[in-house]
Short mmCIF file of C-alpha atoms and ligand atoms in Angstrom, two decimals:
data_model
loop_
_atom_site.label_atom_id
_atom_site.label_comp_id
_atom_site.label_asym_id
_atom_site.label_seq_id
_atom_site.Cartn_x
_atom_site.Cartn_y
_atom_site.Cartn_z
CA UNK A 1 81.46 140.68 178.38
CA UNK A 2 82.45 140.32 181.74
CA UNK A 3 80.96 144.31 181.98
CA UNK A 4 77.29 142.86 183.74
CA UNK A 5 79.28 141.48 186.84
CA UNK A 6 80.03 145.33 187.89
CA UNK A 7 76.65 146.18 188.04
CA UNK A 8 74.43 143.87 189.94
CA UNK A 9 70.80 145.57 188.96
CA UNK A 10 72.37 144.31 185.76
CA UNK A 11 73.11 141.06 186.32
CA UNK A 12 70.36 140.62 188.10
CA UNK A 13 68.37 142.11 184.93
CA UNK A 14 70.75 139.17 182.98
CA UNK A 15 69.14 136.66 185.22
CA UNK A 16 65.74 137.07 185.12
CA UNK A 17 65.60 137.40 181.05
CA UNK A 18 67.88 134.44 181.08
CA UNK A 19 65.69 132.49 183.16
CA UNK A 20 62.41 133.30 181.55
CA UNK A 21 63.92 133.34 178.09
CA UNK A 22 64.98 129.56 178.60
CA UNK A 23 65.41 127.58 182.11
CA UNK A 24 62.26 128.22 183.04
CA UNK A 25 61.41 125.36 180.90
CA UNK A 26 64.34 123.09 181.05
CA UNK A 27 63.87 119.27 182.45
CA UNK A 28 67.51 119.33 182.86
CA UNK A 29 69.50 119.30 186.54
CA UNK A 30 72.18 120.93 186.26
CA UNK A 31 73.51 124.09 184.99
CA UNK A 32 77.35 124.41 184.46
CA UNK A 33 78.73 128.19 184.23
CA UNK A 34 81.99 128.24 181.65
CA UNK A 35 84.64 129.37 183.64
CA UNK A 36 85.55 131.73 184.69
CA UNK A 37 83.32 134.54 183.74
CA UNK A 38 80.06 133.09 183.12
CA UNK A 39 80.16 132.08 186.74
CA UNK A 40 78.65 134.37 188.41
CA UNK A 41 75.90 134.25 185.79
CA UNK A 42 75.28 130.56 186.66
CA UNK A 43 75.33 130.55 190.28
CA UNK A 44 72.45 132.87 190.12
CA UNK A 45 70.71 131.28 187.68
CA UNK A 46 71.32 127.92 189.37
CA UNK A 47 69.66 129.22 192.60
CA UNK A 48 66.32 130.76 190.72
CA UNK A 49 66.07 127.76 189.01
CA UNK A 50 66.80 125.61 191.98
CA UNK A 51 68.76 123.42 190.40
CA UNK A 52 72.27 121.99 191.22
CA UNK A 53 75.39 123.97 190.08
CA UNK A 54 78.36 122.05 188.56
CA UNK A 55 81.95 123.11 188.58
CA UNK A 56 84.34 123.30 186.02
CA UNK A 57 87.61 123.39 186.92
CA UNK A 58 89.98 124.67 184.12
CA UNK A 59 93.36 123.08 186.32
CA UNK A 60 92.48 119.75 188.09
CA UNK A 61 93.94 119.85 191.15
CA UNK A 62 97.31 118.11 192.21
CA UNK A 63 95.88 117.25 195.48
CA UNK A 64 92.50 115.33 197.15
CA UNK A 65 89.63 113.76 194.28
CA UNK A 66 91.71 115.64 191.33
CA UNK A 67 88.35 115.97 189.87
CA UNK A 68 87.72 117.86 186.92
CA UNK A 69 84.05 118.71 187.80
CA UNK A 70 82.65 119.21 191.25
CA UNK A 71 79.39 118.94 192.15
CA UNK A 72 76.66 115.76 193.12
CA UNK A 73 75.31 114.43 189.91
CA UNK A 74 75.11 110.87 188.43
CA UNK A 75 75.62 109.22 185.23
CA UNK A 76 73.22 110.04 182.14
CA UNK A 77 72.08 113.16 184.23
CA UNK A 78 71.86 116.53 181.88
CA UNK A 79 73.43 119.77 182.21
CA UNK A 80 72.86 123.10 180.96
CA UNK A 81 75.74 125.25 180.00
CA UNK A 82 75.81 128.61 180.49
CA UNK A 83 78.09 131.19 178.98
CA UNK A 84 77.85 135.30 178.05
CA UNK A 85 79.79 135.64 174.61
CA UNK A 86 80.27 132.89 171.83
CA UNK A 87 82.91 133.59 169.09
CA UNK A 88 84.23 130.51 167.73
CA UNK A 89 82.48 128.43 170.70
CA UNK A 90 85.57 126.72 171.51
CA UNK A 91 85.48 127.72 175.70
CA UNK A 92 81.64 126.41 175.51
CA UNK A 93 83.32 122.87 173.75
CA UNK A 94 86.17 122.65 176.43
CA UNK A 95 83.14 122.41 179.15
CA UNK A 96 80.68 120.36 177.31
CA UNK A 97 84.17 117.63 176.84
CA UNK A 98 84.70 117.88 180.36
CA UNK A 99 80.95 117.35 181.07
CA UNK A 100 80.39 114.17 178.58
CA UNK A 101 83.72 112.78 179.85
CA UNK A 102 82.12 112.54 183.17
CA UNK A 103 78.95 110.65 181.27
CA UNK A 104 76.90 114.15 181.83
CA UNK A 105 74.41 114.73 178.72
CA UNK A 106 75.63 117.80 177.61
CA UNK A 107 73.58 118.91 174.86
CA UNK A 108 72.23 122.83 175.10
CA UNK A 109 73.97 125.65 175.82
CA UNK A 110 72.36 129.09 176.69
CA UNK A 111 74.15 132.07 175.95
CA UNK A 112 74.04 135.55 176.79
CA UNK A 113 75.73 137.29 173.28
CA UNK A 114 76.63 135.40 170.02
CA UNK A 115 78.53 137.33 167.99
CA UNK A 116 77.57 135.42 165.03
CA UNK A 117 81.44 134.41 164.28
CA UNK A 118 80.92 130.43 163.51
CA UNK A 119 80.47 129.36 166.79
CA UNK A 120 76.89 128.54 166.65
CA UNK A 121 77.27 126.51 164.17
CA UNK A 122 80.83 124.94 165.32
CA UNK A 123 78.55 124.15 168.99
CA UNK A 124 75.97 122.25 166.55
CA UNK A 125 78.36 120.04 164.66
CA UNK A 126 79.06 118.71 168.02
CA UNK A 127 75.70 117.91 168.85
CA UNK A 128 75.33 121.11 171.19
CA UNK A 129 72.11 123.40 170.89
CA UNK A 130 72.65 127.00 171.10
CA UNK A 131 70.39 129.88 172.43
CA UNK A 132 71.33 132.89 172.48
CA UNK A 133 69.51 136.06 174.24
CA UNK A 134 71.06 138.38 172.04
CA UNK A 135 73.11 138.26 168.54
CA UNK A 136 75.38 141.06 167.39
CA UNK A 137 73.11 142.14 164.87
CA UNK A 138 70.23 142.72 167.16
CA UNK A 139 72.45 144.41 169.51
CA UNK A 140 73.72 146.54 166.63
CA UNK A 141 70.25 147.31 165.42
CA UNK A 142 69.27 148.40 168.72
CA UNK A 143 72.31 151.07 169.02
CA UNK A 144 71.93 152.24 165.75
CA UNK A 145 67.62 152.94 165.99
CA UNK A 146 68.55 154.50 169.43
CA UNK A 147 71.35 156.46 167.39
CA UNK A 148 74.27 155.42 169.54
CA UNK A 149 76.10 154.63 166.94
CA UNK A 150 76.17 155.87 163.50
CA UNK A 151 74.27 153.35 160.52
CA UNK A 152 77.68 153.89 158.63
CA UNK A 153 79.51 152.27 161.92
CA UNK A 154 76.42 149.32 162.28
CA UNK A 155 77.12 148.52 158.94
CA UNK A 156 80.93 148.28 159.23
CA UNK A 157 80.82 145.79 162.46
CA UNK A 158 78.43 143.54 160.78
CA UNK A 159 80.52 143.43 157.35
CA UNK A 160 83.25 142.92 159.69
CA UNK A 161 81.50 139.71 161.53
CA UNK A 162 80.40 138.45 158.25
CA UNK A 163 84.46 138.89 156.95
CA UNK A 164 86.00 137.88 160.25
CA UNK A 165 84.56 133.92 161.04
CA UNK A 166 85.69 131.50 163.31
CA UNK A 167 87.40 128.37 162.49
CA UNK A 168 85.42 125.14 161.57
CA UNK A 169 85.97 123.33 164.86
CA UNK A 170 86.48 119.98 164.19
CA UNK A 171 84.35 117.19 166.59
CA UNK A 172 87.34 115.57 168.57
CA UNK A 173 84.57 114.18 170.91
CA UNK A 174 82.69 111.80 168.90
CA UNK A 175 85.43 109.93 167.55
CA UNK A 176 88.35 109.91 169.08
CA UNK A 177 86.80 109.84 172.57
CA UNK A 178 84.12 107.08 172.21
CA UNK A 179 84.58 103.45 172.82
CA UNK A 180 84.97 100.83 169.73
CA UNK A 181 81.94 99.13 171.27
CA UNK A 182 79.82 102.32 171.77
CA UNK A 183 80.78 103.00 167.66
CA UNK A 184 79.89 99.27 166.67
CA UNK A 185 76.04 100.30 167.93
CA UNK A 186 76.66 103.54 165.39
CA UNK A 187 77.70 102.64 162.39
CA UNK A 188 75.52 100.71 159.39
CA UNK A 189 78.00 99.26 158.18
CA UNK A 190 78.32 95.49 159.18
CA UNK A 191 81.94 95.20 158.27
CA UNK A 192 82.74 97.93 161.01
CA UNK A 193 80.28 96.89 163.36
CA UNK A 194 82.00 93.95 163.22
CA UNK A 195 85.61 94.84 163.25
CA UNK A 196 84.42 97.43 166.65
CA UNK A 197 83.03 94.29 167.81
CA UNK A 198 86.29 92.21 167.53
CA UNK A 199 88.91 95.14 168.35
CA UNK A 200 86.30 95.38 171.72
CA UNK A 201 85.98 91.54 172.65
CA UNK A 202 89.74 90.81 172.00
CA UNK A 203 91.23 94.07 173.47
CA UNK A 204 93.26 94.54 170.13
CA UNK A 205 93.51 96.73 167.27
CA UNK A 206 96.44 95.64 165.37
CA UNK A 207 95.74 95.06 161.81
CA UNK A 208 98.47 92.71 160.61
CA UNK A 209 99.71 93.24 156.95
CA UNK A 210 101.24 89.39 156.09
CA UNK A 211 103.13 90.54 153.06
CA UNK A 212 104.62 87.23 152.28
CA UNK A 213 104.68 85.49 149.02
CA UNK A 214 104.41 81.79 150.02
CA UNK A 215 100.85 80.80 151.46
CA UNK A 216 102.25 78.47 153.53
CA UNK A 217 104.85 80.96 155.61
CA UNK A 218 101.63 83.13 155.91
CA UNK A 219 99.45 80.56 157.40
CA UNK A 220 102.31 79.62 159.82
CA UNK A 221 102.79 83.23 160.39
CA UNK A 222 98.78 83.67 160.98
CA UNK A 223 98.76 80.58 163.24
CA UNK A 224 101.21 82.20 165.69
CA UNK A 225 99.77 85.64 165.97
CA UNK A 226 95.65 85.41 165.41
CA UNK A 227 94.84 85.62 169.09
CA UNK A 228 96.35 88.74 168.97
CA UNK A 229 94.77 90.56 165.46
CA UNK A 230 91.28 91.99 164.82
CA UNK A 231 92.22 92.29 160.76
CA UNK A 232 94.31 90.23 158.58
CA UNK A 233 95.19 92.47 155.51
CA UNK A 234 96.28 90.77 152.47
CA UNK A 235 98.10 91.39 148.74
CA UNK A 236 96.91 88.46 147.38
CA UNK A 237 98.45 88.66 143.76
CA UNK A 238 101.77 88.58 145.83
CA UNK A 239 101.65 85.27 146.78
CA UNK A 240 103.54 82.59 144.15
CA UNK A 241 101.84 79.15 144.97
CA UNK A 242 98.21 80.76 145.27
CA UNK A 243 95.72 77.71 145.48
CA UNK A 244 92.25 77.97 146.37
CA UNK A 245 92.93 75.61 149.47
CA UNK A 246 94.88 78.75 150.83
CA UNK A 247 91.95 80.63 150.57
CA UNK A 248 89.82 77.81 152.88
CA UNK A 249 92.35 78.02 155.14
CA UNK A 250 92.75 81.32 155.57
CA UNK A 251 88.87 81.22 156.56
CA UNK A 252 88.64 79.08 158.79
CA UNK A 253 91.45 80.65 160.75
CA UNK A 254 89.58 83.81 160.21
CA UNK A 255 86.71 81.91 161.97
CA UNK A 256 88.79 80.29 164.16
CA UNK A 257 90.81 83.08 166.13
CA UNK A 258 87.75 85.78 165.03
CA UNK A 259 89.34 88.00 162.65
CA UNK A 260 88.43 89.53 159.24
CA UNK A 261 90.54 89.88 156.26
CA UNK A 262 91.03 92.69 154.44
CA UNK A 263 92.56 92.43 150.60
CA UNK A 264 94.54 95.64 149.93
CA UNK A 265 94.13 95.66 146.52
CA UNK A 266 93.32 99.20 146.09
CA UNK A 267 91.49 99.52 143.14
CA UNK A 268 91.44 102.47 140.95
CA UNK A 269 89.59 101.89 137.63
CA UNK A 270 86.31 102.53 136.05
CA UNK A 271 83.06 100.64 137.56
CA UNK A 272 82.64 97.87 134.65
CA UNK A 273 86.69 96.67 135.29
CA UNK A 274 86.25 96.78 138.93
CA UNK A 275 83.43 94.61 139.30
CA UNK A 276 84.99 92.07 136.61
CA UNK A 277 88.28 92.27 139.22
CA UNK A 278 86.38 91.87 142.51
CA UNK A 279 84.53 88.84 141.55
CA UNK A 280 86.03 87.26 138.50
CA UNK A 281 89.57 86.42 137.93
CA UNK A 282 92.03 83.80 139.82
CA UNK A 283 91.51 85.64 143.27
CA UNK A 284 87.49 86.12 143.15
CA UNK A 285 88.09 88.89 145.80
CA UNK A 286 84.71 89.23 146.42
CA UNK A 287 84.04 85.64 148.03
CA UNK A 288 86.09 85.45 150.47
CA UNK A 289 87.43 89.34 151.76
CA UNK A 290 84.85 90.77 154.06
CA UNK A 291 86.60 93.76 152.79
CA UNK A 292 89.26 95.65 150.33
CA UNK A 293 91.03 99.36 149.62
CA UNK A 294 89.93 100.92 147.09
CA UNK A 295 90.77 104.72 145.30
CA UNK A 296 88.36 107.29 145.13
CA UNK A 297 90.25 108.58 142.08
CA UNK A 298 88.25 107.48 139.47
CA UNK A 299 84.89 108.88 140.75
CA UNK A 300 81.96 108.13 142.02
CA UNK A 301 81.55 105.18 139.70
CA UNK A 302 83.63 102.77 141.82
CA UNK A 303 81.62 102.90 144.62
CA UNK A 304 78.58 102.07 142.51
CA UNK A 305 80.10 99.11 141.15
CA UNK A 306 80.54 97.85 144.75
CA UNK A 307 77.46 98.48 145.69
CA UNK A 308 75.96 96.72 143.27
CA UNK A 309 78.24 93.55 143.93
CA UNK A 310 77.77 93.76 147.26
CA UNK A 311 74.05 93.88 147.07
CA UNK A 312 72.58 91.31 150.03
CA UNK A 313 76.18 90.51 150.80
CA UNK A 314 77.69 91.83 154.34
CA UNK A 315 80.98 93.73 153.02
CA UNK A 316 82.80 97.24 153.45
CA UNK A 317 85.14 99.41 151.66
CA UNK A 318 88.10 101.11 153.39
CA UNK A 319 88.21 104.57 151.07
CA UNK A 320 92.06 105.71 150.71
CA UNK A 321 92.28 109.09 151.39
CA UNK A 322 95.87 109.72 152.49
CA UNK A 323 98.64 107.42 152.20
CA UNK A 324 101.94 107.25 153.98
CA UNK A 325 104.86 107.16 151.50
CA UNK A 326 106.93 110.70 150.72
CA UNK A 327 105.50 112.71 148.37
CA UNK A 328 102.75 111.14 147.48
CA UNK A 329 100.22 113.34 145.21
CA UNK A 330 97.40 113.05 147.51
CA UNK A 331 96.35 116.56 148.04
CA UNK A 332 93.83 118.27 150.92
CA UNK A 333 91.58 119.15 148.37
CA UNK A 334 91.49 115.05 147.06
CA UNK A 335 91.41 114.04 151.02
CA UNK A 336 88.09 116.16 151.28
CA UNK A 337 86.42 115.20 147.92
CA UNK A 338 87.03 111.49 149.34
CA UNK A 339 85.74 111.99 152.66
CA UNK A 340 82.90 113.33 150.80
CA UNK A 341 82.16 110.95 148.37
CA UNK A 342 82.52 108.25 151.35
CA UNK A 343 79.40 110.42 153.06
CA UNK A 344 77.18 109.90 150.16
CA UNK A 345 78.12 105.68 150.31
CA UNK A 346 78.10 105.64 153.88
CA UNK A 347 76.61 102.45 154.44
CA UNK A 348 79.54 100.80 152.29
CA UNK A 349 82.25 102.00 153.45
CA UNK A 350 83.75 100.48 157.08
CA UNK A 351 86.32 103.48 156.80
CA UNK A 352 89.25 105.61 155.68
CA UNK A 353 92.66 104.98 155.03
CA UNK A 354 93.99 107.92 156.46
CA UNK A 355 97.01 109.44 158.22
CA UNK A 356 95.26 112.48 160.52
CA UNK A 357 92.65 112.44 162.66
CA UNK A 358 91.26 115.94 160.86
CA UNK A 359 90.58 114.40 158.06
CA UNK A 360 87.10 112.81 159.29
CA UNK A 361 84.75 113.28 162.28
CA UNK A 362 81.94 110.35 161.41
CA UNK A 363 82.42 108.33 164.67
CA UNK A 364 80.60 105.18 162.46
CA UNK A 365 84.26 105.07 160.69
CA UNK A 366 87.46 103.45 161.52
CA UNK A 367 90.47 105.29 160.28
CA UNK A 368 92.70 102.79 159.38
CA UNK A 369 96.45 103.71 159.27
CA UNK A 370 99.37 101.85 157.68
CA UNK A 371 103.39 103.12 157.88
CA UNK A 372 103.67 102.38 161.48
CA UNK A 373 106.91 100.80 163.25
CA UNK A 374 108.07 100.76 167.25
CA UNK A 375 110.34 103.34 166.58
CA UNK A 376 109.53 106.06 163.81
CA UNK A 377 111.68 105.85 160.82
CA UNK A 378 111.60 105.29 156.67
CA UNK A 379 111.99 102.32 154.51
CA UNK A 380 114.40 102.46 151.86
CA UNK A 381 111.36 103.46 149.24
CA UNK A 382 109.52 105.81 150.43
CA UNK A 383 107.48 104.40 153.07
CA UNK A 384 107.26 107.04 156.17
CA UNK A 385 107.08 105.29 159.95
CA UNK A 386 105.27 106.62 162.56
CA UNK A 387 105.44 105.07 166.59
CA UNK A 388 102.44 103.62 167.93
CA UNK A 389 101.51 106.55 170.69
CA UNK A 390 101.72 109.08 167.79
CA UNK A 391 99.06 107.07 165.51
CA UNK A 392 96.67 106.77 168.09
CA UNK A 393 97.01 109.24 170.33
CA UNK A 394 97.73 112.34 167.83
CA UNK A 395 96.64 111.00 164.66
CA UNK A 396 93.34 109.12 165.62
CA UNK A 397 94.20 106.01 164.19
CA UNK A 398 91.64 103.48 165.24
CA UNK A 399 93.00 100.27 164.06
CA UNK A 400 96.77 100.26 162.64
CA UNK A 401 98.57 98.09 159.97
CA UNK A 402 101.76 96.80 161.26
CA UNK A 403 103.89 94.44 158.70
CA UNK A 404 107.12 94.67 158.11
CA UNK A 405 107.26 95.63 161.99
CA UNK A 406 105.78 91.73 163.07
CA UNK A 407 106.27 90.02 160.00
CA UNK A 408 110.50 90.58 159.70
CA UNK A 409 111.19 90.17 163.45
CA UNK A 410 113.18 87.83 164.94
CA UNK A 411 110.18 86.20 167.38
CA UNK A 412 106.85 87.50 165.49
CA UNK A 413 104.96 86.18 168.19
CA UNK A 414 106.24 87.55 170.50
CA UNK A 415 106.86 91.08 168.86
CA UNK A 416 102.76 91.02 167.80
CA UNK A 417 102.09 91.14 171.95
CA UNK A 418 104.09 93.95 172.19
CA UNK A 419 102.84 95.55 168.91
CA UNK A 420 98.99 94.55 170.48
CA UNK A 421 100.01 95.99 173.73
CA UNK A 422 101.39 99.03 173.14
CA UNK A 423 98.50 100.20 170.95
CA UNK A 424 95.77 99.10 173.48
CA UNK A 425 97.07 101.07 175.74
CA UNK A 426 96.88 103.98 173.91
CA UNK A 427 93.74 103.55 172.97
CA UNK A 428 92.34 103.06 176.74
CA UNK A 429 94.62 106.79 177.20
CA UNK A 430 93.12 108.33 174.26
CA UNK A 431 88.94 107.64 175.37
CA UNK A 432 90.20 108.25 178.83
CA UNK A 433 90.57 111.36 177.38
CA UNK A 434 93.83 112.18 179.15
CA UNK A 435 95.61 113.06 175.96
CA UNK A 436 98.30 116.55 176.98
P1 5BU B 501 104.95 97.76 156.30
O1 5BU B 501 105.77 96.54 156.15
O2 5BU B 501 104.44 97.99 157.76
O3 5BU B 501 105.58 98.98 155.72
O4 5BU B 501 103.63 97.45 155.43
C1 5BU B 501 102.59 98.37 155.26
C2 5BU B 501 101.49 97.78 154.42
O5 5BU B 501 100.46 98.75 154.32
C3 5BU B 501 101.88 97.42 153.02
O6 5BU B 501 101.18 96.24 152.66
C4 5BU B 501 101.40 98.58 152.16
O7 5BU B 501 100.98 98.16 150.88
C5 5BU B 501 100.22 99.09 152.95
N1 5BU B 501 100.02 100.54 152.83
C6 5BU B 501 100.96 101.45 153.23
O8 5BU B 501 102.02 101.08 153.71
N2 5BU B 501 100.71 102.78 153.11
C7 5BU B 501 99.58 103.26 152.59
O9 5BU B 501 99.37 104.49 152.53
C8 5BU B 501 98.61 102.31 152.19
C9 5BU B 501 98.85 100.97 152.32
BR1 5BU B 501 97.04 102.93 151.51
#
């Protein structure tokens, strides 16, 4: 729609309705123009409205500040987007990343057209409000009463908006982009507040898996490695000389170098067996994990059963919802109906085991991710490596399960530093947001 720039009576027309319709009004400081052809729109508007302009660049430059956007502003100040067509509203999202990035409030956009494709809606999963002077269907309505176009040919374009939608654009921002600490003051659950907490204070988020079967070779193993863990994950009907005293000393390590412990026990049957196996048995799960895996195969009714042994207690639930070994019958369609049967337990569950970052948004989440090694590769059954950088930086993980990887190598110690390092780092390069 870059048509109004050719005629300046009406751009200027543009301007004023644009102004009226809704700066006039606006507390914020700034308006940002999407580049590159909703800038001349914006300069305009940013002088009438006297307020600052800010610059987007789409190429940061290779020389001088290298910065992304120009202009004087400060932290926590807000800017107003402006742009002349939304289709999928992807452009608009580009600018409002940029703009949070910089710790600019980003939150309305003001548009000229929306061509009602999904990208209204797309702009308001990420927490941007959209206002648009025109839709298609007004415009549409207008040529058709002024008999520009035929009715036949206003009904055809709007059939073919309605058939022809955007892509659901997934909310990269909230997520992967935010801090573990910002996401601890999200989330209600206190199992992942605490877990952001940890992976925050101790600059780690390596989740080691100790799959050993003697308690005492697990203890040793914990004793050399728990300054460098947020999560110990267990499999504790592994272990052959199981003793209660194992469990008191796991927990006062867990105390001791400020980890939790996660059982993997993945449980996967009706409500009434679960609760009987989470607090009754040899193990008595429930007293000492401050959380466990658990299917979402069976229905709804597993989650209830937690709930209800969890009641006044401070636990979570990682929900599996991909896993990593070859052909595994988890399908898209399961993935979803997990994700959103972890929605309607939210306050239960501290996350997802999961293998892509698609597969949830909810920044109050950690996506957990097993099957990872320093050098991608497969076990001899099944299981399916992938490096540390591709986890985090492609896949989202948030906090990754390392075993065989620590647990088999020749210095463990020494081999959890540079498990612990590697993955911090890409963490502080994914909310950077430098990601290619
Ligand atoms: P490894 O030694 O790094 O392969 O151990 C991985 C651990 O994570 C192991 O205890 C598995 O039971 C666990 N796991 C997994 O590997 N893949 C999955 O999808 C899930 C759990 Br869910």
């Amino acid at each position: 729609m870059v048509f109004e720039i050719f005629y300046s009576q009406l751009q200027e027309l543009i301007s004023v309705l644009l102004y009226d319709f809704a700066i006039k009004e606006s507390k914020c400081q700034h308006v940002c123009g999407v580049p590159y052809t909703a800038l001349p729109i914006a300069t305009l508007l940013s002088v009438k409205a006297k307020k600052s302009m800010l610059m987007r660049r789409k190429e940061a430059k290779s020389y001088g500040t290298k910065k992304v956007i120009e202009g004087h502003y400060c932290v926590g100040d807000s800017c107003l987007i402006i742009e002349d067509v939304i289709t999928s509203g992807s452009s608009v999202m580009e600018t409002v990343n940029d703009l949070r990035k910089e710790g600019l409030k980003a939150d309305e956009a003001i548009i000229i057209l929306d061509r009602e494709q999904g990208g209204k809606q797309n702009l308001e999963n990420n927490n941007v409000s959209v206002k648009s002077l025109f839709t298609m269907s007004d415009l549409i309505g207008i040529l058709v009463e002024s008999k520009k176009v035929t009715e036949q040919m206003g009904i055809d374009v709007k059939n073919y908006l309605n058939n022809v939608q955007a892509p659901k654009s997934v909310s990269l921002n909230e997520r992967i982009l935010l801090p573990y600490e910002k996401r601890a003051e999200l989330t209600s659950n206190p199992i992942a507040k605490k877990l952001f907490n940890i992976m925050a204070v101790k600059k780690t988020n390596l989740c080691i898996s100790v799959d050993l079967t003697s308690s005492i070779k697990i203890l040793d193993l914990i004793e050399q490695i728990g300054d460098h863990i947020c999560l110990v994950k267990t499999h504790i009907d592994i272990i052959e000389d199981f003793c209660d005293n194992f469990i008191t000393s796991l927990t006062n390590m867990a105390k001791k170098f400020n980890f939790l412990i996660l059982e993997d026990r993945k449980f996967a049957d009706i409500g009434n067996t679960i609760a009987l196996q989470y607090e009754k048995g040899l193990y008595k799960i429930n007293e000492w994990a401050d959380c466990v895996t658990c299917h979402s195969l069976p229905g709804e009714g597993i989650l209830k059963a937690f709930s209800s042994s969890n009641e006044g207690t401070n636990k979570g639930i990682f929900l599996l919802a991909e896993m990593s070994s070859e052909g595994n019958l988890i399908t898209p369609e399961y993935t979803q109906a997990t994700v959103k049967m972890a929605e309607k337990y939210s306050k239960l569950i501290t996350g997802l085991v999961c293998q892509k970052k698609e597969t949830f948004n909810n920044p109050e989440w950690i996506q957990l991710t097993p099957g990872v090694q320093l050098e991608s590769s497969k076990d001899s059954l099944g299981q399916v490596y992938n490096t540390p950088e591709k986890v985090i930086l492609e896949n989202g993980a948030d906090c990754v399960v390392v075993g065989r990887g620590i647990v088999f190598a020749k210095n463990p110690a020494a081999e959890a530093i540079v498990y612990k390092d590697t993955l911090w780092r890409c963490y502080m390069k994914r909310i950077s947001g430098k990601i290619e």
